[in-house]
PDB file of C-alpha atoms in Angstrom:
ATOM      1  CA  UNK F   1     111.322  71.949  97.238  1.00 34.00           C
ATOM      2  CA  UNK F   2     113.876  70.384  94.798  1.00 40.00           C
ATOM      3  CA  UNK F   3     113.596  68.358  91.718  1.00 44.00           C
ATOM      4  CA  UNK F   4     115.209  65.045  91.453  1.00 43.00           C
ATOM      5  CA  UNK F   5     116.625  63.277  88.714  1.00 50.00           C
ATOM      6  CA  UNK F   6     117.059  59.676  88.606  1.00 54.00           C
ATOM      7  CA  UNK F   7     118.464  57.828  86.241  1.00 60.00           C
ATOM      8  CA  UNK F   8     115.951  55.015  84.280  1.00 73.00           C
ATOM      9  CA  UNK F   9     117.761  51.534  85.531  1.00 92.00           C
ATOM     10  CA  UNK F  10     118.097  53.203  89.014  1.00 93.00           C
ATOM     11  CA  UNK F  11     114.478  53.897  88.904  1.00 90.00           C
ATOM     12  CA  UNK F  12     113.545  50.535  87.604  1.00 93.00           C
ATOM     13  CA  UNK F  13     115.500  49.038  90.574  1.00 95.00           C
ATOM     14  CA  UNK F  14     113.454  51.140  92.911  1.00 95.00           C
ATOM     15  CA  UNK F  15     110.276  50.550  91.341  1.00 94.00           C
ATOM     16  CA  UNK F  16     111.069  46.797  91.736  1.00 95.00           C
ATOM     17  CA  UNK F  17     111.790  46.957  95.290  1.00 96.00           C
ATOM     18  CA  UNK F  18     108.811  48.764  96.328  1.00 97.00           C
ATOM     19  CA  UNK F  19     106.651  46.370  94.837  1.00 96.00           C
ATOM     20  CA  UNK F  20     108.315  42.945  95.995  1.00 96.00           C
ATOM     21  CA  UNK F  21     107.479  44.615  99.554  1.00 98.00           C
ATOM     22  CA  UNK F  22     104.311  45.562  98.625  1.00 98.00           C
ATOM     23  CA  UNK F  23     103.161  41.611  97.335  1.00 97.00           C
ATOM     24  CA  UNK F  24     104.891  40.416 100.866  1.00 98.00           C
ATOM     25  CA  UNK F  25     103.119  42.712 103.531  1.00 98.00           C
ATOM     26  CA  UNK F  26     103.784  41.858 106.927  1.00 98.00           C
ATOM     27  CA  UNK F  27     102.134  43.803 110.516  1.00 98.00           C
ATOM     28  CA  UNK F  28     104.159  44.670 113.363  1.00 96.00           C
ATOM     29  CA  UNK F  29     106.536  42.351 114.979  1.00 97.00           C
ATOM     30  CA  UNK F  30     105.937  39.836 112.274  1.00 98.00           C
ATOM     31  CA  UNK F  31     108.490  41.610 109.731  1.00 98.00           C
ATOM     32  CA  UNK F  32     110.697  38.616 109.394  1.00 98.00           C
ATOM     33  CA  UNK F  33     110.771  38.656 105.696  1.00 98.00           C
ATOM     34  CA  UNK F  34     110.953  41.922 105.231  1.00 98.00           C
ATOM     35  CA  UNK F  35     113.610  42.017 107.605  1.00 98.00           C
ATOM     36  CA  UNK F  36     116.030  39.344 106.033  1.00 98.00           C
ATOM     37  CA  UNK F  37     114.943  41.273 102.491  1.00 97.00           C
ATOM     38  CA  UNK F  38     115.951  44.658 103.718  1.00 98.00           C
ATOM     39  CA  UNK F  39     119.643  42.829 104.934  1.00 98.00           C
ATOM     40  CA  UNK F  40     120.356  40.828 101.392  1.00 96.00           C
ATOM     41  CA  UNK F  41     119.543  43.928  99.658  1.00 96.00           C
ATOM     42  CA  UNK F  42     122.417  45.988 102.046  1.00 96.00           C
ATOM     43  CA  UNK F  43     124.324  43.050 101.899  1.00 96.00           C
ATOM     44  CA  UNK F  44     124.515  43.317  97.680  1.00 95.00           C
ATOM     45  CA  UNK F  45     126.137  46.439  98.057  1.00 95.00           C
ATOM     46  CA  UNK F  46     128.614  45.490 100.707  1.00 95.00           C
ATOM     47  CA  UNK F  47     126.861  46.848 103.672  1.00 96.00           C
ATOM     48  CA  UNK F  48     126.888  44.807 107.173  1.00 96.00           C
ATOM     49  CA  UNK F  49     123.789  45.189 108.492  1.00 97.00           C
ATOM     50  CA  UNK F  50     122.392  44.281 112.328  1.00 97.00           C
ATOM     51  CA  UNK F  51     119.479  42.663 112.492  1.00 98.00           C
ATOM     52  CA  UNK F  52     116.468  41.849 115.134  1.00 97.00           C
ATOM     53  CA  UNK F  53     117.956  41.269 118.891  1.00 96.00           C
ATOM     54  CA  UNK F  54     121.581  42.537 117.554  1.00 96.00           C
ATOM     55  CA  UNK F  55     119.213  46.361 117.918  1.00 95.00           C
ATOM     56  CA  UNK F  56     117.302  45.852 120.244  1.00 94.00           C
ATOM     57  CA  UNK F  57     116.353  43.445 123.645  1.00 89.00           C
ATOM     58  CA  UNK F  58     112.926  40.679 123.471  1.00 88.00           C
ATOM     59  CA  UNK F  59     112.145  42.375 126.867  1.00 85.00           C
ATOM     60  CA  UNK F  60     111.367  46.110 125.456  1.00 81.00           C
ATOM     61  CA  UNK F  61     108.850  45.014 122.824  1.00 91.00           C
ATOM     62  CA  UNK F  62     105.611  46.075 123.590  1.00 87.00           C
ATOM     63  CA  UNK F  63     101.619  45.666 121.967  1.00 89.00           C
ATOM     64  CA  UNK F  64     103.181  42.519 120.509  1.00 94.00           C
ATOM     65  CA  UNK F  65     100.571  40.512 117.907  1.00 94.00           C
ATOM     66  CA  UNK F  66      99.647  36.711 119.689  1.00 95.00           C
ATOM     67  CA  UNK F  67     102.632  34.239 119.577  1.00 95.00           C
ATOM     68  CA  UNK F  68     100.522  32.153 117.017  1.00 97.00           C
ATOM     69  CA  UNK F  69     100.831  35.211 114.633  1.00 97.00           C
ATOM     70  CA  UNK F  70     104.252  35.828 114.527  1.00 97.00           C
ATOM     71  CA  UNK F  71     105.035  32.188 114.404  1.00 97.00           C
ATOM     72  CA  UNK F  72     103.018  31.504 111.381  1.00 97.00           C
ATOM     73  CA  UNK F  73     104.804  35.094 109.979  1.00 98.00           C
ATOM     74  CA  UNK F  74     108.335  33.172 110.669  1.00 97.00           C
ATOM     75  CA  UNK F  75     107.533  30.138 109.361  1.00 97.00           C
ATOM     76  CA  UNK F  76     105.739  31.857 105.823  1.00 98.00           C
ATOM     77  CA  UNK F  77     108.594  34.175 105.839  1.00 98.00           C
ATOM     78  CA  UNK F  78     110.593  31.277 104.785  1.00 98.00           C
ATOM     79  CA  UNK F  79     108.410  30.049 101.635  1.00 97.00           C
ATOM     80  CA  UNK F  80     109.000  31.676  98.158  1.00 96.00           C
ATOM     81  CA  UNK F  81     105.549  33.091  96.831  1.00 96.00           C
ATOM     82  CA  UNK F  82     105.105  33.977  93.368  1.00 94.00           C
ATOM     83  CA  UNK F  83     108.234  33.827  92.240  1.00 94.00           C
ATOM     84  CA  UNK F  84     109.652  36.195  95.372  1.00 95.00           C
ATOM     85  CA  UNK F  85     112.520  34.651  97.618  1.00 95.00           C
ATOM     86  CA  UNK F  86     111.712  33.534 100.684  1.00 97.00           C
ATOM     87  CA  UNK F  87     113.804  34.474 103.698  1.00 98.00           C
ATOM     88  CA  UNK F  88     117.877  34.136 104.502  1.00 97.00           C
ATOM     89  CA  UNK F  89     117.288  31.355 107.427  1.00 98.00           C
ATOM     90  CA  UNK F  90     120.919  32.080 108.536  1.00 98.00           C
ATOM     91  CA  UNK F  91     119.162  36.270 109.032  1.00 98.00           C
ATOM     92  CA  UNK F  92     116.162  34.899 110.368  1.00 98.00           C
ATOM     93  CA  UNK F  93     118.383  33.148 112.743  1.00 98.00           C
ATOM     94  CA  UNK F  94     120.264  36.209 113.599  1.00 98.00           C
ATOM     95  CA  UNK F  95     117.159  38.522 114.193  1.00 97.00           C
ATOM     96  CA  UNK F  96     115.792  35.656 116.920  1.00 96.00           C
ATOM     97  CA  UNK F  97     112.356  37.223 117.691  1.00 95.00           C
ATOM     98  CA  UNK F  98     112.897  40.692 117.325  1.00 97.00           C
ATOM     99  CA  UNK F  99     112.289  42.482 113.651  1.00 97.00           C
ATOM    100  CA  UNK F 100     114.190  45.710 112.732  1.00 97.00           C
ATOM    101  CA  UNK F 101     117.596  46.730 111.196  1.00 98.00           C
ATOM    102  CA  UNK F 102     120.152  49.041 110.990  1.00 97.00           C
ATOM    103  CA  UNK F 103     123.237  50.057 109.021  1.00 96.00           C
ATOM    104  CA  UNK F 104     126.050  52.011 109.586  1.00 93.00           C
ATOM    105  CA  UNK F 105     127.204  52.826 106.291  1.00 89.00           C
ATOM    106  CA  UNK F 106     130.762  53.923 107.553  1.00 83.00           C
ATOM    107  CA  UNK F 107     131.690  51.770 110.800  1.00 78.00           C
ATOM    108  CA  UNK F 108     135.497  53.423 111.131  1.00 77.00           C
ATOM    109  CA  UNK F 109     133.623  57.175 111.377  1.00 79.00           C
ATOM    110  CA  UNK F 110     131.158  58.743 113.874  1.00 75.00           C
ATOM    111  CA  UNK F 111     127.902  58.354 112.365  1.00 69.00           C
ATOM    112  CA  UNK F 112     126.354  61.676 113.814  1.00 81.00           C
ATOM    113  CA  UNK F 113     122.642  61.577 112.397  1.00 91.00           C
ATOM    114  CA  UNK F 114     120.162  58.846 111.215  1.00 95.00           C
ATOM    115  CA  UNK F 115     117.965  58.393 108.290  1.00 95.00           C
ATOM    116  CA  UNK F 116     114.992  56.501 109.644  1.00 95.00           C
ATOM    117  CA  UNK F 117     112.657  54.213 107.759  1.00 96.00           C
ATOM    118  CA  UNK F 118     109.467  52.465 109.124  1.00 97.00           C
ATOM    119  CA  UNK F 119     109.217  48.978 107.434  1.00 98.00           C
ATOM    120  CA  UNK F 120     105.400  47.160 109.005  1.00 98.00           C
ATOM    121  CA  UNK F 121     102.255  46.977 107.120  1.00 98.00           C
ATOM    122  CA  UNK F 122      98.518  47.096 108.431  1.00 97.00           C
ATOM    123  CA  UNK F 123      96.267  44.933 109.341  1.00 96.00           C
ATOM    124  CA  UNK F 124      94.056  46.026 106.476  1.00 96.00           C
ATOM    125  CA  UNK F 125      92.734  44.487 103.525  1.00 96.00           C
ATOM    126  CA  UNK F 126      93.787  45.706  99.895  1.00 96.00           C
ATOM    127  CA  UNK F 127      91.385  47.703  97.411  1.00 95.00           C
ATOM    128  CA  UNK F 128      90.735  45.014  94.222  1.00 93.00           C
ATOM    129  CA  UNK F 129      89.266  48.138  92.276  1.00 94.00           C
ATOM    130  CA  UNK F 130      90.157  48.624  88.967  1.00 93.00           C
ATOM    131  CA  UNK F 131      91.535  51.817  89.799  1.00 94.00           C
ATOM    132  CA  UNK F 132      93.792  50.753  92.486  1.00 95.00           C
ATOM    133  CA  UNK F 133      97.401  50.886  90.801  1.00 94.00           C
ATOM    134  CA  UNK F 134      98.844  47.426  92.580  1.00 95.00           C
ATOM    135  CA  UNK F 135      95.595  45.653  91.407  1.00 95.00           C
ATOM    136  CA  UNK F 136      95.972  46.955  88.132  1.00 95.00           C
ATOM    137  CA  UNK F 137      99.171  46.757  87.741  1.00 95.00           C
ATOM    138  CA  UNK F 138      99.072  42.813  89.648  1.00 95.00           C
ATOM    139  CA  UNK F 139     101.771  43.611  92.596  1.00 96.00           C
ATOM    140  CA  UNK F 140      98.342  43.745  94.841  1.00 96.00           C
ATOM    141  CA  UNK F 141      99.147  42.201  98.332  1.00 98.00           C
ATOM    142  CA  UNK F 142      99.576  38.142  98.339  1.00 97.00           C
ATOM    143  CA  UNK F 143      98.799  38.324 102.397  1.00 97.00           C
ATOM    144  CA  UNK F 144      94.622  38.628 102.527  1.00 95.00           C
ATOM    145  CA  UNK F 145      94.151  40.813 105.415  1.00 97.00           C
ATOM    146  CA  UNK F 146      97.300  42.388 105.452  1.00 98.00           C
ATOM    147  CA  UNK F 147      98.810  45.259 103.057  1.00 97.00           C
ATOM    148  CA  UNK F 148     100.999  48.165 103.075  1.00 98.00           C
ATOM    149  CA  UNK F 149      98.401  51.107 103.165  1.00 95.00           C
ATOM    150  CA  UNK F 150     100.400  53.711 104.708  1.00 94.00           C
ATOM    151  CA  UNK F 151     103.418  53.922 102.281  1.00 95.00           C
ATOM    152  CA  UNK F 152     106.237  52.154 103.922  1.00 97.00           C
ATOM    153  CA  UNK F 153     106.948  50.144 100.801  1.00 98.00           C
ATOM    154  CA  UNK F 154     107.951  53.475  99.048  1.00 97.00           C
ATOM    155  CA  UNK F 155     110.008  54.186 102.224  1.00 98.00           C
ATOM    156  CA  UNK F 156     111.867  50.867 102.292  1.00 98.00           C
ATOM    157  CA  UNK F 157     112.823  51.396  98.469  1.00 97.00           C
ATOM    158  CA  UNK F 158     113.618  55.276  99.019  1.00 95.00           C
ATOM    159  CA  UNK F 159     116.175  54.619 101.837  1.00 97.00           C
ATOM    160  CA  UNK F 160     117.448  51.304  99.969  1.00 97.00           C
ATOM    161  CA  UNK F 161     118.318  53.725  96.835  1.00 96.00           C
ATOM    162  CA  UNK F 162     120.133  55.893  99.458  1.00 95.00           C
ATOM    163  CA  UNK F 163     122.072  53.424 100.792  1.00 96.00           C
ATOM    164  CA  UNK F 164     122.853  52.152  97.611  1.00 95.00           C
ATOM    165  CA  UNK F 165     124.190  55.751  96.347  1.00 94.00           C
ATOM    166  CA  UNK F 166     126.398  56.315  99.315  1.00 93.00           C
ATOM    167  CA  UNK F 167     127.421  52.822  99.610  1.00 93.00           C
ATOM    168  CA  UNK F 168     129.179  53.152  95.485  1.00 92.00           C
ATOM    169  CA  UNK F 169     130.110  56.930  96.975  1.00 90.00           C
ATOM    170  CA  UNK F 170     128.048  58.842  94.869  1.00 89.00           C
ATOM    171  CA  UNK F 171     126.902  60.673  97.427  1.00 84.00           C
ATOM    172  CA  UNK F 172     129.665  61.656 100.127  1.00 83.00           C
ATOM    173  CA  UNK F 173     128.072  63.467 103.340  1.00 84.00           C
ATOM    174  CA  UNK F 174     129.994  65.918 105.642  1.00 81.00           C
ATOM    175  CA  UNK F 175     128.905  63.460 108.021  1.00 82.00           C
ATOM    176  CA  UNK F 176     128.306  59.285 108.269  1.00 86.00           C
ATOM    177  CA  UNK F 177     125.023  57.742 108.085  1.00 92.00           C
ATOM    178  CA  UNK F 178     122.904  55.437 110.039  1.00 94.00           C
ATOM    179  CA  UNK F 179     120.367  53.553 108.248  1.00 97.00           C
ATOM    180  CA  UNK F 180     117.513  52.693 111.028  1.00 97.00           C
ATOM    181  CA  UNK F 181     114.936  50.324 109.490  1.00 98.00           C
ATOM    182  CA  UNK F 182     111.780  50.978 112.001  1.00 97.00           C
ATOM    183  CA  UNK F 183     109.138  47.205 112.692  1.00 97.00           C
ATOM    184  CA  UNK F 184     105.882  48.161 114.253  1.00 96.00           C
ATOM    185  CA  UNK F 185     105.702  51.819 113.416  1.00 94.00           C
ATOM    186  CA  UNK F 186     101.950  51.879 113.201  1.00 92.00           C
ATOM    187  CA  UNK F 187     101.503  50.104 116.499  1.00 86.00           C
ATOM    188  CA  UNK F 188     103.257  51.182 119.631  1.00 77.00           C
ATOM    189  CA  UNK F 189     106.043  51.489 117.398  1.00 78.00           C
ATOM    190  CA  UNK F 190     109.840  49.834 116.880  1.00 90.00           C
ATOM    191  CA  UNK F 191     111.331  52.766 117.880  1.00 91.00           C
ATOM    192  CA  UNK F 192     111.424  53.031 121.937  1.00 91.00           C
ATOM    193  CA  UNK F 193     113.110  49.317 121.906  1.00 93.00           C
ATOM    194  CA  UNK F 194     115.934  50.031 119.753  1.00 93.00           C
ATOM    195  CA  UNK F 195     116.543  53.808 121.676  1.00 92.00           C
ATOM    196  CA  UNK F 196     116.198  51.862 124.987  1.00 93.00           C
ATOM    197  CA  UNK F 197     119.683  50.009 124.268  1.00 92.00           C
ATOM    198  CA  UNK F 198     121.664  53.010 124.263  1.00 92.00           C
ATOM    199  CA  UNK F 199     122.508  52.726 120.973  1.00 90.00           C
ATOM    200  CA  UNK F 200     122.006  55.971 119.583  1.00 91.00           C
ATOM    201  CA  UNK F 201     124.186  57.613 122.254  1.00 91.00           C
ATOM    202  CA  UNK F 202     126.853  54.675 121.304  1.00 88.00           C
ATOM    203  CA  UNK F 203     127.016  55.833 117.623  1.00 87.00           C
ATOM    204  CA  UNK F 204     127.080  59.798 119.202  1.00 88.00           C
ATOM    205  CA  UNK F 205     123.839  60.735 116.836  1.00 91.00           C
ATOM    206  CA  UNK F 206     122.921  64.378 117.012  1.00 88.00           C
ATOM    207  CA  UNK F 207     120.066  64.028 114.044  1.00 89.00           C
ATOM    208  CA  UNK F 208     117.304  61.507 113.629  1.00 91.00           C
ATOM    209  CA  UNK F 209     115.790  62.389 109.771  1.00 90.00           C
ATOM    210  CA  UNK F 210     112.069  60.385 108.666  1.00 89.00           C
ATOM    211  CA  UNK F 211     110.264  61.465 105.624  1.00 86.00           C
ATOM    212  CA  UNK F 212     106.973  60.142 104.277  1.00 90.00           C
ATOM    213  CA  UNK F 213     105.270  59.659 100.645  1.00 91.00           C
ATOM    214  CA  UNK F 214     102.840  62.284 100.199  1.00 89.00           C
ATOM    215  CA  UNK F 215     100.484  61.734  97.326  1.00 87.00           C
ATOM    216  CA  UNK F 216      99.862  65.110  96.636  1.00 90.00           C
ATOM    217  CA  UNK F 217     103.186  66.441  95.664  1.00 91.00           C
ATOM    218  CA  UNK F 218     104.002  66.158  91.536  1.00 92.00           C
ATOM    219  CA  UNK F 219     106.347  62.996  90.965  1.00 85.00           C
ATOM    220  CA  UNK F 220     110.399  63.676  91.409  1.00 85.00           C
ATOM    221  CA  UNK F 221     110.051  66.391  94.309  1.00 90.00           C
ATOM    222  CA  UNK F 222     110.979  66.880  97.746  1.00 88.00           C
ATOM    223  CA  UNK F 223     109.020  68.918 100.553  1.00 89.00           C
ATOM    224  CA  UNK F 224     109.983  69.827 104.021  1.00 87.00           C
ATOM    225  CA  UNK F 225     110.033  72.319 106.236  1.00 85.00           C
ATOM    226  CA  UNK F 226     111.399  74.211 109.797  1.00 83.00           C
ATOM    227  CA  UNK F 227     110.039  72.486 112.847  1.00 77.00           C
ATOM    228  CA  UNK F 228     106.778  70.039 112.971  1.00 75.00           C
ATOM    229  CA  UNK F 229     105.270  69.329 109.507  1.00 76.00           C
ATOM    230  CA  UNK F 230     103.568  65.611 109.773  1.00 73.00           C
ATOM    231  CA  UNK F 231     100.741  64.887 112.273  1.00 69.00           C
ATOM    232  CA  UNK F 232     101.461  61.909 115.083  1.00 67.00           C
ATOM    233  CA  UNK F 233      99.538  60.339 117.627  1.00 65.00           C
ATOM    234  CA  UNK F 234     100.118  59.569 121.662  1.00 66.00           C
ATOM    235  CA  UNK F 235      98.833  58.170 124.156  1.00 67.00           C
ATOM    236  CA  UNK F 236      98.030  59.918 127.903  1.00 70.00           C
ATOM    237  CA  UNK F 237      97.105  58.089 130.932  1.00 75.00           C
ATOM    238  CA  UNK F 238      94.968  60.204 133.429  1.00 74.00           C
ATOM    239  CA  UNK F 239      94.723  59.269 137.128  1.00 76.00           C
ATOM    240  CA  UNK F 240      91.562  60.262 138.926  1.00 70.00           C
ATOM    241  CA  UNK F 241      91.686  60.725 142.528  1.00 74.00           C
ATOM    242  CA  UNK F 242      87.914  60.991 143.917  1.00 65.00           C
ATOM    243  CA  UNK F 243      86.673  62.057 147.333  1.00 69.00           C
ATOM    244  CA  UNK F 244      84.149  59.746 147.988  1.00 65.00           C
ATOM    245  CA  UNK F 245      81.231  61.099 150.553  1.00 65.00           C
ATOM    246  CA  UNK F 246      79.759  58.526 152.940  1.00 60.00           C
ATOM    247  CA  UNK F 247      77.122  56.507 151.686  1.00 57.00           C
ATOM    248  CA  UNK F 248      78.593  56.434 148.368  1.00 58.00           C
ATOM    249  CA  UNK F 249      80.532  53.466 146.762  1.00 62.00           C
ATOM    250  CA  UNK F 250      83.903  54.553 144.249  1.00 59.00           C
ATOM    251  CA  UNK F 251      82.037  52.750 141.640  1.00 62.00           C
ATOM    252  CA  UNK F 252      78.858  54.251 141.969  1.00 62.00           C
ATOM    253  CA  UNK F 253      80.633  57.763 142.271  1.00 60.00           C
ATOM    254  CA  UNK F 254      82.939  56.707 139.022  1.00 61.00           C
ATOM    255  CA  UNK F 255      79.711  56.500 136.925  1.00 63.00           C
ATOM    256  CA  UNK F 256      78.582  60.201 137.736  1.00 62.00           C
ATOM    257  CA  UNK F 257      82.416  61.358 136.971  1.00 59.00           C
ATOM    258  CA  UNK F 258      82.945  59.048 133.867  1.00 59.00           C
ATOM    259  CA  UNK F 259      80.150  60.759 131.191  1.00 60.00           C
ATOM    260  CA  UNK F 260      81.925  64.177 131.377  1.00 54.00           C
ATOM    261  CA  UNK F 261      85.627  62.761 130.389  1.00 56.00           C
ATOM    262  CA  UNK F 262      85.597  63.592 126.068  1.00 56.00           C
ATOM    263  CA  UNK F 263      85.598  60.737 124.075  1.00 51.00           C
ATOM    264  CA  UNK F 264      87.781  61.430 120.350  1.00 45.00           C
TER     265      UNK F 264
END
């Protein structure tokens, strides 16, 4: 573990960032505003990011929200809402369907390892107790039925304040750094799309790096250690061959074989 020091306007900045995404929550594949926000913000310090299909193909997209959704999350993407921008239209345009960014903070070196970022919401609705800090504190989510349970607000703002830092060189790396900015981790995720281009073996990475806010540790540190450390989910598919005596039908023998699969 390490402390951190960050200086007060830096902190201010980042404090401000996290909750602008937090009032403007969006689920997976429907990150259009967050999207174009993520790219202005890069953009301010010089960076070029890629965003949407320049990542990633339409095609590779899966457990995709109804069409309906996402088009009314493009079109509100572009409205301003309490006093927050609404989207570039010349990134939306850019991104086409597809959500997602990346930067490569130093284009003329071989990047070598990522820093990865998940960027979605969830389709959840946000606590209005008194003792929930963005209703207190009035940054509480302006999407009803949608807010950013799980922390990637923090993320977005942590790995903007890198970017930031190595972008004005304060921080120089042995080696150059790819800023991956994950849509629809909390579905099927963002991340099997954008590795299904080929584009991490085009930038030669050796290291992929994700971190996560953990509410337990004291303010200003840093935990990690060797090998697994955060839990994750999967999915298996099982195929079941049955022998099927005569008399029988496969459905009838199904329902003796079916009550003795586990159920979690």
């Amino acid at each position: 573990m390490a402390d951190i020091f960050v200086p007060e306007d830096f902190a201010a900045w980042q404090i401000h960032l996290r909750r602008m995404f937090h009032r403007r929550p969006e689920i997976g594949w429907c990150e259009y505003w967050t999207t174009s926000a993520l790219a202005s913000e890069c953009r301010k310090m010089g960076l070029a990011p890629l965003v949407g299909r320049e990542i990633m193909e339409d095609e590779g997209r899966l457990g995709l929200p109804d069409a309906g959704t996402r088009a009314d999350a493009a079109k509100a993407a572009l409205t301003e809402e309490e006093g927050i921008p609404g989207a570039d239209p010349a990134i939306l345009d850019r991104m086409g369907a597809c959500t997602g960014a990346l930067v490569d903070l130093a284009p003329d070196r071989e990047p070598g390892l990522v820093i990865r970022c998940d960027i979605d919401a969830l389709p959840v609705r946000e606590c209005g107790s008194v003792t929930h800090l963005p209703h207190a504190s009035g940054f509480d989510s302006l999407k009803d039925g949608w807010c950013h349970a799980c922390g990637h607000d923090g993320h977005m703002a942590m790995v903007l304040g890198l970017a930031r830092r190595l972008a004005a060189g304060e921080v120089r790396p042995q080696r150059n750094v790819l800023l991956i900015f994950e849509p629809a981790e909390e579905t099927t995720g963002g991340a099997a799309p954008i590795c299904a281009t080929g584009l991490l073996e085009r930038y030669h990475v050796t290291r992929v790096f994700g971190m996560h806010l953990w509410p337990e540790l004291p303010a200003g540190v840093i935990a990690s250690r060797a090998g697994a450390m955060m839990s994750r989910s999967c999915e298996l598919t099982v195929e079941i061959t049955l022998l099927v005596e005569t008399g029988f039908t496969v459905l009838a023998s199904a329902e003796h074989v079916v009550p003795f699969i586990p159920r979690y």
